[in-house]
Every structure is written in structure tokens, then in C-alpha cells.
Amino acid sequence: MARPHNPLDTRDHQQGQNQSHDMPSDRPIEHSDFVDQFEIVDTPIPADALAARAFFEEFVEIEIPATGALEEEAVIQLSCNNVNQFILRDVPTMVRRKYVEILARAKTENVTTPEYQDANGNRATRVRKAQGLRYPFRVLRDDNPGGQSWLKNILQQAA
């Protein structure tokens, strides 16, 4: 039974868990200043192994839009258990869910270190880390009723 067309665009959902760390200006930097605090996001996976395998072998229709960047690849190569899957940008493609998971977990991290003035008036540095997807994509069709919540949970997990 086909589900109604309800596309999910990964660019509309939070990816990862951004972090910000203030570097102290009044004492030496300690390891604890950079301990990331991540929220545990539970990903629902079918209870038995056979159902889980079937879930990851289901077909999902996706599209990876072009960004216009000069360095972007026209063809994206994904590999799972030594099996390659090639996806052309801007072309709707049916792929197994296991490749969608690889795309959803392929994240980049941007780190910036802006200067600021702390409460004591001292110059200090803040370390900001922001995550994003390496290849933002759209899910055009997923016939599994649990597919969208599964993907949203993966997108929220830390890299």
C-alpha cells in the first residue's frame, strides 16, 4: 500500500547537536572545559534482527540537490559492506534505507573561535562547533510508516 507523497527535506531538520565552549580567561584551560554534552536520542529499530534487516533493505526514494559549489561532486558514491551505490545529484533515485542512513550520518563540523569579553571584562575566546550534513538530501518517498521518525532521530544524533 503506497503512502501519500509527504517529502522530507533534511535541510529542514536539525543535524547533530551544536556545542559552544567558553575558554576561561582567569585560569589555565582544563580538559573539562571541552567535554561535549550530548543529549542521547533514542533511535527506534525493530525488535528482532530479521525485521531490522528487512527495514534497512527497504527502498526509499531520495534526491541530493546540487548546491552550486565549484568543488561538489556530480556523483555521490556510498558504500555499505563493500557494495557501492552511486547517486547523481538532482536525480530522484531509489536506494535501500541502509544508504539513506549513511547519508544521514555523513556530517561535517564547522568550528569557529570568536573573541568576547567575559564577566570580568577580560578578553576571552569561545569555541563554537556546528554540525551539518555533508550531502543534504530530500526523501521523496518512504512507504514505511516509521521511516520519517527513524530518519529524524538519526539527524539529531551527534556525529
mmCIF file of N, CA and C in Angstrom, residues 2-7 140-143:
data_model
loop_
_atom_site.group_PDB
_atom_site.id
_atom_site.type_symbol
_atom_site.label_atom_id
_atom_site.label_comp_id
_atom_site.label_asym_id
_atom_site.label_seq_id
_atom_site.Cartn_x
_atom_site.Cartn_y
_atom_site.Cartn_z
ATOM 1 N N ALA A 2 0.725 2.072 -1.021
ATOM 2 C CA ALA A 2 1.559 3.270 -1.141
ATOM 3 C C ALA A 2 1.088 4.343 -0.175
ATOM 4 N N ARG A 3 2.043 5.011 0.431
ATOM 5 C CA ARG A 3 1.722 6.106 1.349
ATOM 6 C C ARG A 3 1.620 7.401 0.569
ATOM 7 N N PRO A 4 0.860 8.370 1.071
ATOM 8 C CA PRO A 4 0.756 9.647 0.370
ATOM 9 C C PRO A 4 2.118 10.322 0.265
ATOM 10 N N HIS A 5 2.271 11.094 -0.789
ATOM 11 C CA HIS A 5 3.528 11.828 -1.010
ATOM 12 C C HIS A 5 3.722 12.858 0.082
ATOM 13 N N ASN A 6 4.700 12.652 0.946
ATOM 14 C CA ASN A 6 5.000 13.585 2.027
ATOM 15 C C ASN A 6 6.506 13.701 2.108
ATOM 16 N N PRO A 7 7.134 14.509 1.214
ATOM 17 C CA PRO A 7 8.591 14.569 1.179
ATOM 18 C C PRO A 7 9.189 15.097 2.482
ATOM 19 N N LEU A 140 11.891 11.652 -0.946
ATOM 20 C CA LEU A 140 10.703 11.898 -1.752
ATOM 21 C C LEU A 140 9.612 10.875 -1.487
ATOM 22 N N ARG A 141 10.035 9.650 -1.123
ATOM 23 C CA ARG A 141 9.048 8.599 -0.870
ATOM 24 C C ARG A 141 9.634 7.561 0.073
ATOM 25 N N ASP A 142 8.890 7.295 1.131
ATOM 26 C CA ASP A 142 9.246 6.244 2.089
ATOM 27 C C ASP A 142 7.936 5.604 2.510
ATOM 28 N N ASP A 143 7.711 4.375 2.076
ATOM 29 C CA ASP A 143 6.441 3.698 2.333
ATOM 30 C C ASP A 143 6.322 3.123 3.740
#
